[in-house]
PDB file of C-alpha atoms in Angstrom:
ATOM      1  CA  UNK A 223       2.393 -24.514  55.766  1.00 42.00           C
ATOM      2  CA  UNK A 224       0.288 -21.415  55.257  1.00 45.00           C
ATOM      3  CA  UNK A 225      -0.534 -19.221  58.238  1.00 40.00           C
ATOM      4  CA  UNK A 226      -4.174 -20.274  57.968  1.00 42.00           C
ATOM      5  CA  UNK A 227      -3.203 -23.932  58.231  1.00 42.00           C
ATOM      6  CA  UNK A 228      -0.980 -23.375  61.260  1.00 38.00           C
ATOM      7  CA  UNK A 229      -3.777 -21.370  62.845  1.00 36.00           C
ATOM      8  CA  UNK A 230      -6.240 -24.194  62.188  1.00 40.00           C
ATOM      9  CA  UNK A 231      -3.906 -26.765  63.761  1.00 40.00           C
ATOM     10  CA  UNK A 232      -3.178 -24.626  66.818  1.00 36.00           C
ATOM     11  CA  UNK A 233      -6.858 -23.780  67.199  1.00 36.00           C
ATOM     12  CA  UNK A 234      -7.620 -27.513  67.243  1.00 40.00           C
ATOM     13  CA  UNK A 235      -5.165 -28.090  70.097  1.00 36.00           C
ATOM     14  CA  UNK A 236      -6.431 -25.099  72.093  1.00 32.00           C
ATOM     15  CA  UNK A 237     -10.068 -26.101  71.659  1.00 36.00           C
ATOM     16  CA  UNK A 238      -9.250 -29.634  72.806  1.00 33.00           C
ATOM     17  CA  UNK A 239      -7.575 -28.202  75.918  1.00 30.00           C
ATOM     18  CA  UNK A 240     -10.612 -26.114  76.786  1.00 30.00           C
ATOM     19  CA  UNK A 241     -13.158 -28.838  76.103  1.00 31.00           C
ATOM     20  CA  UNK A 242     -11.108 -31.401  78.004  1.00 31.00           C
ATOM     21  CA  UNK A 243     -10.885 -29.334  81.148  1.00 31.00           C
ATOM     22  CA  UNK A 244     -14.622 -29.712  81.705  1.00 30.00           C
ATOM     23  CA  UNK A 245     -14.600 -33.404  82.644  1.00 30.00           C
ATOM     24  CA  UNK A 246     -12.586 -36.575  82.425  1.00 30.00           C
ATOM     25  CA  UNK A 247     -13.796 -39.300  80.042  1.00 31.00           C
ATOM     26  CA  UNK A 248     -15.345 -42.379  81.603  1.00 30.00           C
ATOM     27  CA  UNK A 249     -13.355 -45.636  81.507  1.00 31.00           C
ATOM     28  CA  UNK A 250     -13.826 -47.659  78.342  1.00 33.00           C
ATOM     29  CA  UNK A 251     -13.805 -51.467  78.423  1.00 34.00           C
ATOM     30  CA  UNK A 252     -13.045 -53.487  75.309  1.00 40.00           C
ATOM     31  CA  UNK A 253     -14.662 -56.914  75.307  1.00 45.00           C
ATOM     32  CA  UNK A 254     -13.945 -57.859  71.714  1.00 60.00           C
ATOM     33  CA  UNK A 255     -10.537 -56.541  70.627  1.00 63.00           C
ATOM     34  CA  UNK A 256      -9.790 -56.354  66.902  1.00 69.00           C
ATOM     35  CA  UNK A 257      -8.227 -59.408  65.283  1.00 61.00           C
ATOM     36  CA  UNK A 258      -4.979 -59.216  63.365  1.00 61.00           C
ATOM     37  CA  UNK A 259      -5.022 -62.726  61.909  1.00 56.00           C
ATOM     38  CA  UNK A 260      -4.508 -63.049  58.141  1.00 55.00           C
ATOM     39  CA  UNK A 261      -7.725 -62.469  56.249  1.00 55.00           C
ATOM     40  CA  UNK A 262      -9.041 -65.519  54.419  1.00 54.00           C
ATOM     41  CA  UNK A 263     -10.425 -64.068  51.211  1.00 62.00           C
ATOM     42  CA  UNK A 264     -13.091 -66.226  49.589  1.00 66.00           C
ATOM     43  CA  UNK A 265     -14.930 -64.556  46.739  1.00 73.00           C
ATOM     44  CA  UNK A 266     -17.311 -66.310  44.377  1.00 74.00           C
ATOM     45  CA  UNK A 267     -17.347 -63.625  41.695  1.00 84.00           C
ATOM     46  CA  UNK A 268     -14.886 -62.227  39.194  1.00 89.00           C
ATOM     47  CA  UNK A 269     -13.449 -59.677  39.059  1.00 94.00           C
ATOM     48  CA  UNK A 270     -12.944 -58.889  42.735  1.00 95.00           C
ATOM     49  CA  UNK A 271     -13.028 -55.108  43.151  1.00 97.00           C
ATOM     50  CA  UNK A 272     -11.204 -53.467  46.041  1.00 97.00           C
ATOM     51  CA  UNK A 273     -11.606 -49.863  47.097  1.00 98.00           C
ATOM     52  CA  UNK A 274      -8.653 -48.420  49.004  1.00 98.00           C
ATOM     53  CA  UNK A 275      -9.357 -45.253  50.984  1.00 97.00           C
ATOM     54  CA  UNK A 276      -6.251 -43.337  52.047  1.00 94.00           C
ATOM     55  CA  UNK A 277      -5.512 -41.181  55.058  1.00 90.00           C
ATOM     56  CA  UNK A 278      -5.680 -37.404  55.224  1.00 85.00           C
ATOM     57  CA  UNK A 279      -7.503 -36.316  58.413  1.00 80.00           C
ATOM     58  CA  UNK A 280     -10.509 -34.117  57.584  1.00 82.00           C
ATOM     59  CA  UNK A 281      -9.536 -34.163  53.910  1.00 87.00           C
ATOM     60  CA  UNK A 282     -10.969 -37.674  54.133  1.00 89.00           C
ATOM     61  CA  UNK A 283     -14.480 -36.232  53.874  1.00 91.00           C
ATOM     62  CA  UNK A 284     -13.803 -36.406  50.132  1.00 94.00           C
ATOM     63  CA  UNK A 285     -14.158 -40.190  50.415  1.00 96.00           C
ATOM     64  CA  UNK A 286     -17.868 -39.681  51.008  1.00 96.00           C
ATOM     65  CA  UNK A 287     -18.299 -37.978  47.640  1.00 96.00           C
ATOM     66  CA  UNK A 288     -16.317 -40.710  45.882  1.00 97.00           C
ATOM     67  CA  UNK A 289     -18.375 -43.490  47.458  1.00 97.00           C
ATOM     68  CA  UNK A 290     -21.657 -41.824  46.597  1.00 97.00           C
ATOM     69  CA  UNK A 291     -20.765 -41.514  42.897  1.00 97.00           C
ATOM     70  CA  UNK A 292     -19.579 -45.121  42.718  1.00 97.00           C
ATOM     71  CA  UNK A 293     -22.813 -46.217  44.364  1.00 96.00           C
ATOM     72  CA  UNK A 294     -24.898 -44.194  41.909  1.00 96.00           C
ATOM     73  CA  UNK A 295     -23.228 -46.007  39.027  1.00 97.00           C
ATOM     74  CA  UNK A 296     -23.689 -49.439  40.543  1.00 96.00           C
ATOM     75  CA  UNK A 297     -20.009 -49.917  41.336  1.00 96.00           C
ATOM     76  CA  UNK A 298     -19.848 -51.684  44.684  1.00 94.00           C
ATOM     77  CA  UNK A 299     -16.501 -52.962  45.961  1.00 96.00           C
ATOM     78  CA  UNK A 300     -16.136 -56.488  47.282  1.00 95.00           C
ATOM     79  CA  UNK A 301     -13.390 -55.356  49.629  1.00 96.00           C
ATOM     80  CA  UNK A 302     -12.797 -52.030  51.353  1.00 97.00           C
ATOM     81  CA  UNK A 303      -9.358 -51.233  52.762  1.00 97.00           C
ATOM     82  CA  UNK A 304      -9.164 -48.119  54.919  1.00 96.00           C
ATOM     83  CA  UNK A 305      -6.309 -46.208  56.498  1.00 95.00           C
ATOM     84  CA  UNK A 306      -6.811 -43.455  59.067  1.00 92.00           C
ATOM     85  CA  UNK A 307      -9.591 -41.181  57.730  1.00 92.00           C
ATOM     86  CA  UNK A 308     -10.205 -43.810  55.070  1.00 96.00           C
ATOM     87  CA  UNK A 309     -10.835 -46.386  57.791  1.00 96.00           C
ATOM     88  CA  UNK A 310     -13.508 -44.144  59.319  1.00 95.00           C
ATOM     89  CA  UNK A 311     -15.446 -43.771  56.073  1.00 96.00           C
ATOM     90  CA  UNK A 312     -14.675 -47.303  54.927  1.00 97.00           C
ATOM     91  CA  UNK A 313     -16.052 -48.937  58.076  1.00 97.00           C
ATOM     92  CA  UNK A 314     -19.320 -47.020  57.822  1.00 97.00           C
ATOM     93  CA  UNK A 315     -19.677 -47.851  54.131  1.00 97.00           C
ATOM     94  CA  UNK A 316     -18.899 -51.529  54.719  1.00 97.00           C
ATOM     95  CA  UNK A 317     -21.515 -51.495  57.466  1.00 97.00           C
ATOM     96  CA  UNK A 318     -24.228 -50.362  55.046  1.00 96.00           C
ATOM     97  CA  UNK A 319     -24.216 -46.621  55.736  1.00 95.00           C
ATOM     98  CA  UNK A 320     -24.276 -45.212  52.235  1.00 94.00           C
ATOM     99  CA  UNK A 321     -25.637 -42.518  49.956  1.00 92.00           C
ATOM    100  CA  UNK A 322     -27.592 -39.756  51.625  1.00 93.00           C
ATOM    101  CA  UNK A 323     -27.209 -41.371  55.033  1.00 95.00           C
ATOM    102  CA  UNK A 324     -23.419 -41.402  54.785  1.00 94.00           C
ATOM    103  CA  UNK A 325     -23.343 -37.806  53.607  1.00 91.00           C
ATOM    104  CA  UNK A 326     -25.676 -36.775  56.429  1.00 91.00           C
ATOM    105  CA  UNK A 327     -23.393 -38.413  58.999  1.00 89.00           C
ATOM    106  CA  UNK A 328     -20.408 -36.552  57.520  1.00 85.00           C
ATOM    107  CA  UNK A 329     -22.177 -33.196  57.423  1.00 82.00           C
ATOM    108  CA  UNK A 330     -23.446 -33.523  60.998  1.00 81.00           C
ATOM    109  CA  UNK A 331     -20.111 -34.646  62.432  1.00 68.00           C
ATOM    110  CA  UNK A 332     -18.493 -32.038  64.650  1.00 61.00           C
ATOM    111  CA  UNK A 333     -15.009 -31.979  66.128  1.00 58.00           C
ATOM    112  CA  UNK A 334     -16.407 -32.192  69.674  1.00 55.00           C
ATOM    113  CA  UNK A 335     -18.022 -35.562  68.920  1.00 59.00           C
ATOM    114  CA  UNK A 336     -14.707 -37.326  68.346  1.00 57.00           C
ATOM    115  CA  UNK A 337     -12.153 -35.239  70.258  1.00 60.00           C
ATOM    116  CA  UNK A 338     -11.655 -36.200  73.916  1.00 61.00           C
ATOM    117  CA  UNK A 339      -8.927 -34.684  76.072  1.00 67.00           C
ATOM    118  CA  UNK A 340      -6.136 -36.976  77.211  1.00 69.00           C
ATOM    119  CA  UNK A 341      -4.186 -36.856  80.464  1.00 65.00           C
ATOM    120  CA  UNK A 342      -2.064 -39.889  79.628  1.00 62.00           C
ATOM    121  CA  UNK A 343       0.947 -37.928  78.450  1.00 69.00           C
ATOM    122  CA  UNK A 344       1.089 -39.878  75.173  1.00 77.00           C
ATOM    123  CA  UNK A 345      -1.248 -37.691  73.138  1.00 72.00           C
ATOM    124  CA  UNK A 346      -3.646 -34.762  73.209  1.00 75.00           C
ATOM    125  CA  UNK A 347      -6.683 -36.862  72.243  1.00 78.00           C
ATOM    126  CA  UNK A 348      -7.635 -40.208  73.799  1.00 77.00           C
ATOM    127  CA  UNK A 349      -9.601 -41.487  70.807  1.00 80.00           C
ATOM    128  CA  UNK A 350     -12.333 -43.241  72.764  1.00 86.00           C
ATOM    129  CA  UNK A 351     -15.029 -40.907  71.467  1.00 87.00           C
ATOM    130  CA  UNK A 352     -14.205 -41.852  67.885  1.00 91.00           C
ATOM    131  CA  UNK A 353     -14.389 -45.525  68.822  1.00 92.00           C
ATOM    132  CA  UNK A 354     -17.803 -45.071  70.413  1.00 91.00           C
ATOM    133  CA  UNK A 355     -19.017 -42.940  67.530  1.00 91.00           C
ATOM    134  CA  UNK A 356     -18.179 -45.662  64.991  1.00 94.00           C
ATOM    135  CA  UNK A 357     -19.590 -48.515  67.061  1.00 95.00           C
ATOM    136  CA  UNK A 358     -22.822 -46.661  67.723  1.00 94.00           C
ATOM    137  CA  UNK A 359     -23.428 -46.099  64.017  1.00 94.00           C
ATOM    138  CA  UNK A 360     -22.582 -49.732  63.277  1.00 96.00           C
ATOM    139  CA  UNK A 361     -24.813 -50.988  66.120  1.00 95.00           C
ATOM    140  CA  UNK A 362     -21.755 -52.549  67.759  1.00 94.00           C
ATOM    141  CA  UNK A 363     -21.263 -55.067  64.961  1.00 94.00           C
ATOM    142  CA  UNK A 364     -17.742 -56.465  64.698  1.00 93.00           C
ATOM    143  CA  UNK A 365     -15.783 -56.156  61.459  1.00 93.00           C
ATOM    144  CA  UNK A 366     -16.704 -59.642  60.267  1.00 90.00           C
ATOM    145  CA  UNK A 367     -20.427 -58.777  60.427  1.00 93.00           C
ATOM    146  CA  UNK A 368     -20.392 -55.495  58.501  1.00 94.00           C
ATOM    147  CA  UNK A 369     -21.758 -56.939  55.262  1.00 93.00           C
ATOM    148  CA  UNK A 370     -18.869 -55.976  52.996  1.00 95.00           C
ATOM    149  CA  UNK A 371     -15.347 -57.284  53.608  1.00 94.00           C
ATOM    150  CA  UNK A 372     -13.455 -54.557  55.426  1.00 95.00           C
ATOM    151  CA  UNK A 373      -9.842 -54.194  56.534  1.00 94.00           C
ATOM    152  CA  UNK A 374      -8.423 -51.372  58.667  1.00 95.00           C
ATOM    153  CA  UNK A 375      -4.676 -50.849  58.709  1.00 95.00           C
ATOM    154  CA  UNK A 376      -2.511 -49.646  61.574  1.00 94.00           C
ATOM    155  CA  UNK A 377       1.167 -49.493  62.474  1.00 93.00           C
ATOM    156  CA  UNK A 378       2.654 -51.595  65.252  1.00 92.00           C
ATOM    157  CA  UNK A 379       4.489 -48.932  67.248  1.00 92.00           C
ATOM    158  CA  UNK A 380       7.061 -51.421  68.581  1.00 91.00           C
ATOM    159  CA  UNK A 381       8.066 -52.995  65.263  1.00 91.00           C
ATOM    160  CA  UNK A 382       7.057 -50.353  62.709  1.00 91.00           C
ATOM    161  CA  UNK A 383       5.213 -52.992  60.697  1.00 91.00           C
ATOM    162  CA  UNK A 384       1.869 -52.545  58.976  1.00 92.00           C
ATOM    163  CA  UNK A 385      -0.896 -54.656  60.533  1.00 91.00           C
ATOM    164  CA  UNK A 386      -4.416 -55.314  59.343  1.00 92.00           C
ATOM    165  CA  UNK A 387      -7.494 -55.654  61.515  1.00 92.00           C
ATOM    166  CA  UNK A 388      -9.844 -58.241  60.048  1.00 88.00           C
ATOM    167  CA  UNK A 389     -12.339 -58.880  62.824  1.00 89.00           C
ATOM    168  CA  UNK A 390     -13.535 -57.852  66.254  1.00 91.00           C
ATOM    169  CA  UNK A 391     -14.337 -54.357  67.528  1.00 94.00           C
ATOM    170  CA  UNK A 392     -14.743 -52.173  64.434  1.00 95.00           C
ATOM    171  CA  UNK A 393     -14.610 -48.922  66.388  1.00 95.00           C
ATOM    172  CA  UNK A 394     -11.367 -49.828  68.092  1.00 94.00           C
ATOM    173  CA  UNK A 395      -9.808 -50.902  64.786  1.00 95.00           C
ATOM    174  CA  UNK A 396     -10.750 -47.569  63.224  1.00 95.00           C
ATOM    175  CA  UNK A 397      -9.460 -45.731  66.267  1.00 93.00           C
ATOM    176  CA  UNK A 398      -6.085 -47.506  66.024  1.00 94.00           C
ATOM    177  CA  UNK A 399      -5.892 -46.810  62.300  1.00 95.00           C
ATOM    178  CA  UNK A 400      -6.575 -43.104  62.940  1.00 92.00           C
ATOM    179  CA  UNK A 401      -4.162 -42.566  65.829  1.00 89.00           C
ATOM    180  CA  UNK A 402      -1.894 -39.736  64.666  1.00 84.00           C
ATOM    181  CA  UNK A 403       1.291 -39.976  66.783  1.00 83.00           C
ATOM    182  CA  UNK A 404       1.803 -37.019  69.072  1.00 78.00           C
ATOM    183  CA  UNK A 405      -1.803 -35.919  68.691  1.00 80.00           C
ATOM    184  CA  UNK A 406      -3.784 -39.046  69.591  1.00 84.00           C
ATOM    185  CA  UNK A 407      -2.710 -41.527  72.263  1.00 86.00           C
ATOM    186  CA  UNK A 408      -1.494 -44.894  70.929  1.00 90.00           C
ATOM    187  CA  UNK A 409      -4.069 -47.675  71.166  1.00 91.00           C
ATOM    188  CA  UNK A 410      -3.071 -50.695  73.241  1.00 91.00           C
ATOM    189  CA  UNK A 411      -4.579 -54.004  72.082  1.00 90.00           C
ATOM    190  CA  UNK A 412      -3.535 -57.266  73.695  1.00 88.00           C
ATOM    191  CA  UNK A 413      -0.420 -55.637  75.099  1.00 89.00           C
ATOM    192  CA  UNK A 414       0.772 -54.005  71.857  1.00 91.00           C
ATOM    193  CA  UNK A 415       0.616 -50.327  70.896  1.00 92.00           C
ATOM    194  CA  UNK A 416      -0.828 -49.279  67.548  1.00 93.00           C
ATOM    195  CA  UNK A 417      -0.857 -45.954  65.706  1.00 93.00           C
ATOM    196  CA  UNK A 418      -1.876 -44.547  62.323  1.00 92.00           C
ATOM    197  CA  UNK A 419      -1.497 -46.980  59.425  1.00 92.00           C
ATOM    198  CA  UNK A 420      -0.475 -44.086  57.207  1.00 90.00           C
ATOM    199  CA  UNK A 421       2.994 -44.096  58.769  1.00 89.00           C
ATOM    200  CA  UNK A 422       3.802 -47.204  56.729  1.00 90.00           C
ATOM    201  CA  UNK A 423       1.303 -47.114  53.856  1.00 92.00           C
ATOM    202  CA  UNK A 424      -1.082 -44.209  53.458  1.00 92.00           C
ATOM    203  CA  UNK A 425      -2.968 -45.685  50.480  1.00 95.00           C
ATOM    204  CA  UNK A 426      -2.309 -49.458  50.785  1.00 94.00           C
ATOM    205  CA  UNK A 427      -3.184 -50.527  47.246  1.00 95.00           C
ATOM    206  CA  UNK A 428      -0.560 -53.300  47.271  1.00 93.00           C
ATOM    207  CA  UNK A 429      -2.219 -54.778  50.351  1.00 93.00           C
ATOM    208  CA  UNK A 430      -5.557 -54.945  48.530  1.00 94.00           C
ATOM    209  CA  UNK A 431      -3.835 -56.774  45.699  1.00 92.00           C
ATOM    210  CA  UNK A 432      -2.279 -59.235  48.132  1.00 90.00           C
ATOM    211  CA  UNK A 433      -5.691 -59.902  49.644  1.00 90.00           C
ATOM    212  CA  UNK A 434      -6.987 -61.102  46.290  1.00 90.00           C
ATOM    213  CA  UNK A 435      -8.308 -58.056  44.459  1.00 94.00           C
ATOM    214  CA  UNK A 436      -8.393 -58.200  40.651  1.00 95.00           C
ATOM    215  CA  UNK A 437      -9.187 -54.501  40.327  1.00 97.00           C
ATOM    216  CA  UNK A 438      -7.861 -51.933  42.791  1.00 98.00           C
ATOM    217  CA  UNK A 439      -9.416 -48.474  42.932  1.00 98.00           C
ATOM    218  CA  UNK A 440      -7.410 -46.165  45.190  1.00 98.00           C
ATOM    219  CA  UNK A 441      -8.514 -42.803  46.561  1.00 97.00           C
ATOM    220  CA  UNK A 442      -5.666 -40.446  47.480  1.00 94.00           C
ATOM    221  CA  UNK A 443      -6.627 -37.434  49.624  1.00 91.00           C
ATOM    222  CA  UNK A 444      -3.108 -36.516  50.711  1.00 85.00           C
ATOM    223  CA  UNK A 445      -1.894 -32.954  50.265  1.00 77.00           C
ATOM    224  CA  UNK A 446       0.517 -32.037  47.482  1.00 74.00           C
ATOM    225  CA  UNK A 447       3.802 -30.420  48.457  1.00 70.00           C
ATOM    226  CA  UNK A 448       4.125 -26.840  47.214  1.00 63.00           C
ATOM    227  CA  UNK A 449       7.305 -24.780  46.925  1.00 55.00           C
ATOM    228  CA  UNK A 450       5.777 -21.495  48.000  1.00 52.00           C
ATOM    229  CA  UNK A 451       5.394 -22.567  51.616  1.00 61.00           C
ATOM    230  CA  UNK A 452       6.975 -20.327  54.242  1.00 72.00           C
ATOM    231  CA  UNK A 453       8.854 -22.671  56.544  1.00 78.00           C
ATOM    232  CA  UNK A 454       9.244 -20.082  59.267  1.00 78.00           C
ATOM    233  CA  UNK A 455       8.482 -22.132  62.380  1.00 81.00           C
ATOM    234  CA  UNK A 456       9.218 -25.492  63.980  1.00 82.00           C
ATOM    235  CA  UNK A 457       5.649 -26.623  63.329  1.00 71.00           C
ATOM    236  CA  UNK A 458       5.871 -25.645  59.658  1.00 74.00           C
ATOM    237  CA  UNK A 459       9.146 -27.518  59.188  1.00 81.00           C
ATOM    238  CA  UNK A 460       7.786 -30.618  60.946  1.00 74.00           C
ATOM    239  CA  UNK A 461       4.587 -30.587  58.903  1.00 70.00           C
ATOM    240  CA  UNK A 462       6.462 -30.147  55.628  1.00 74.00           C
ATOM    241  CA  UNK A 463       8.886 -32.949  56.520  1.00 77.00           C
ATOM    242  CA  UNK A 464       6.076 -35.362  57.347  1.00 72.00           C
ATOM    243  CA  UNK A 465       4.260 -34.516  54.127  1.00 73.00           C
ATOM    244  CA  UNK A 466       7.402 -35.087  52.040  1.00 79.00           C
ATOM    245  CA  UNK A 467       7.781 -38.512  53.641  1.00 75.00           C
ATOM    246  CA  UNK A 468       4.114 -39.301  53.116  1.00 73.00           C
ATOM    247  CA  UNK A 469       4.207 -38.202  49.478  1.00 78.00           C
ATOM    248  CA  UNK A 470       7.131 -40.542  48.762  1.00 78.00           C
ATOM    249  CA  UNK A 471       5.298 -43.433  50.413  1.00 78.00           C
ATOM    250  CA  UNK A 472       2.108 -42.653  48.527  1.00 82.00           C
ATOM    251  CA  UNK A 473       3.850 -42.772  45.143  1.00 84.00           C
ATOM    252  CA  UNK A 474       4.974 -46.307  45.941  1.00 85.00           C
ATOM    253  CA  UNK A 475       1.534 -47.261  47.271  1.00 87.00           C
ATOM    254  CA  UNK A 476      -0.307 -46.093  44.177  1.00 92.00           C
ATOM    255  CA  UNK A 477       1.877 -48.048  41.773  1.00 92.00           C
ATOM    256  CA  UNK A 478      -0.206 -51.117  42.665  1.00 94.00           C
ATOM    257  CA  UNK A 479      -3.548 -49.476  41.832  1.00 97.00           C
ATOM    258  CA  UNK A 480      -5.441 -49.822  38.553  1.00 97.00           C
ATOM    259  CA  UNK A 481      -7.428 -46.629  39.019  1.00 98.00           C
ATOM    260  CA  UNK A 482      -6.341 -43.670  41.162  1.00 97.00           C
ATOM    261  CA  UNK A 483      -8.873 -41.046  42.182  1.00 97.00           C
ATOM    262  CA  UNK A 484      -7.427 -37.759  43.458  1.00 95.00           C
ATOM    263  CA  UNK A 485     -10.118 -35.319  44.609  1.00 94.00           C
ATOM    264  CA  UNK A 486      -9.181 -31.698  43.777  1.00 90.00           C
ATOM    265  CA  UNK A 487      -9.105 -30.580  47.392  1.00 84.00           C
ATOM    266  CA  UNK A 488      -6.269 -28.105  46.881  1.00 70.00           C
ATOM    267  CA  UNK A 489      -4.779 -26.688  50.067  1.00 69.00           C
ATOM    268  CA  UNK A 490      -7.634 -27.753  52.362  1.00 65.00           C
ATOM    269  CA  UNK A 491      -6.089 -28.000  55.866  1.00 61.00           C
ATOM    270  CA  UNK A 492      -5.932 -31.404  57.569  1.00 56.00           C
ATOM    271  CA  UNK A 493      -7.955 -30.341  60.612  1.00 56.00           C
ATOM    272  CA  UNK A 494     -10.657 -28.197  59.014  1.00 58.00           C
ATOM    273  CA  UNK A 495     -14.210 -29.312  59.855  1.00 61.00           C
ATOM    274  CA  UNK A 496     -15.720 -26.203  58.263  1.00 67.00           C
ATOM    275  CA  UNK A 497     -15.065 -27.215  54.658  1.00 78.00           C
ATOM    276  CA  UNK A 498     -16.621 -30.677  54.713  1.00 81.00           C
ATOM    277  CA  UNK A 499     -19.052 -29.904  51.907  1.00 86.00           C
ATOM    278  CA  UNK A 500     -16.209 -28.678  49.708  1.00 90.00           C
ATOM    279  CA  UNK A 501     -14.298 -31.913  50.280  1.00 91.00           C
ATOM    280  CA  UNK A 502     -17.346 -34.092  49.598  1.00 93.00           C
ATOM    281  CA  UNK A 503     -18.054 -32.232  46.335  1.00 94.00           C
ATOM    282  CA  UNK A 504     -14.409 -32.565  45.298  1.00 94.00           C
ATOM    283  CA  UNK A 505     -14.597 -36.303  45.889  1.00 96.00           C
ATOM    284  CA  UNK A 506     -17.759 -36.584  43.815  1.00 97.00           C
ATOM    285  CA  UNK A 507     -16.215 -34.579  40.975  1.00 97.00           C
ATOM    286  CA  UNK A 508     -13.077 -36.730  40.857  1.00 97.00           C
ATOM    287  CA  UNK A 509     -15.069 -39.965  40.974  1.00 98.00           C
ATOM    288  CA  UNK A 510     -17.345 -38.806  38.163  1.00 98.00           C
ATOM    289  CA  UNK A 511     -14.305 -38.311  35.918  1.00 98.00           C
ATOM    290  CA  UNK A 512     -13.035 -41.798  36.802  1.00 98.00           C
ATOM    291  CA  UNK A 513     -16.311 -43.643  36.144  1.00 98.00           C
ATOM    292  CA  UNK A 514     -15.708 -44.327  32.389  1.00 98.00           C
ATOM    293  CA  UNK A 515     -12.263 -45.804  33.103  1.00 98.00           C
ATOM    294  CA  UNK A 516     -13.644 -47.977  35.885  1.00 98.00           C
ATOM    295  CA  UNK A 517     -16.509 -49.221  33.731  1.00 97.00           C
ATOM    296  CA  UNK A 518     -14.146 -49.995  30.861  1.00 97.00           C
ATOM    297  CA  UNK A 519     -11.804 -51.918  33.148  1.00 97.00           C
ATOM    298  CA  UNK A 520     -14.693 -53.903  34.600  1.00 96.00           C
ATOM    299  CA  UNK A 521     -15.882 -54.807  31.120  1.00 95.00           C
ATOM    300  CA  UNK A 522     -12.407 -55.938  30.051  1.00 95.00           C
ATOM    301  CA  UNK A 523     -11.949 -58.086  33.145  1.00 94.00           C
ATOM    302  CA  UNK A 524     -15.368 -59.709  32.720  1.00 92.00           C
ATOM    303  CA  UNK A 525     -14.426 -60.717  29.181  1.00 90.00           C
ATOM    304  CA  UNK A 526     -11.261 -62.519  30.282  1.00 83.00           C
TER     305      UNK A 526
END
């Protein structure tokens, strides 16, 4: 991890400490917890196109650029599967927030809007602000009423198994999917604890296939491992180890995808809110390159 990245991460934690000391968050009551029942996929068209949006913290702003280019070319997925940062963008897109509106939401989003201090001892951030942020934008619609089929993934902390949220509180599902262990407090739903879906599958293309997709377009915003890192601290070693594990998982994930879009984000830190525009542009650039392949695949499938 570069010094700038470690500084960004530590700055995030310090800023959360300072902002959290001002006041305690108000209690949050969940009346409609997310559903984890198997999703009954019933599509009347062929081919069924799934868009899988992977995790990557603030690198996930690149998803916005990808979605905007697909929309411009009339490519609209029938199913959106989101993990972590991908669940955030995916839920908004599935709920009809697209194009300039989606980009405006991304550009206006500030760390303080979704970072709430936690005194629970299980994480630095509670995650309730993110939940409220999502539900406000979606007008409190549950997952099953978003307009486009949407699935958010999370990891059952007790069993280590990947779970999918297919209905109920969209904000809470996104919050669970985005709960980075050690940073964000685990989300308890119906007596079970859930954390980031990326622990098991960061870009769950195989899941989209299992849910009935004929074409799977996957967007990978994870960071590439580089050999010139200076592993000179505990934090650097931990970060590098987690990224090695994630990279191995991602290779397996992407083997089930037909099209893989990798935005050229480079070494953009995971917690950097200042380079959102760069990430969005990178996503748009990568999607533009992929458009001919996607169109060709669609044409071939329609001729079958």
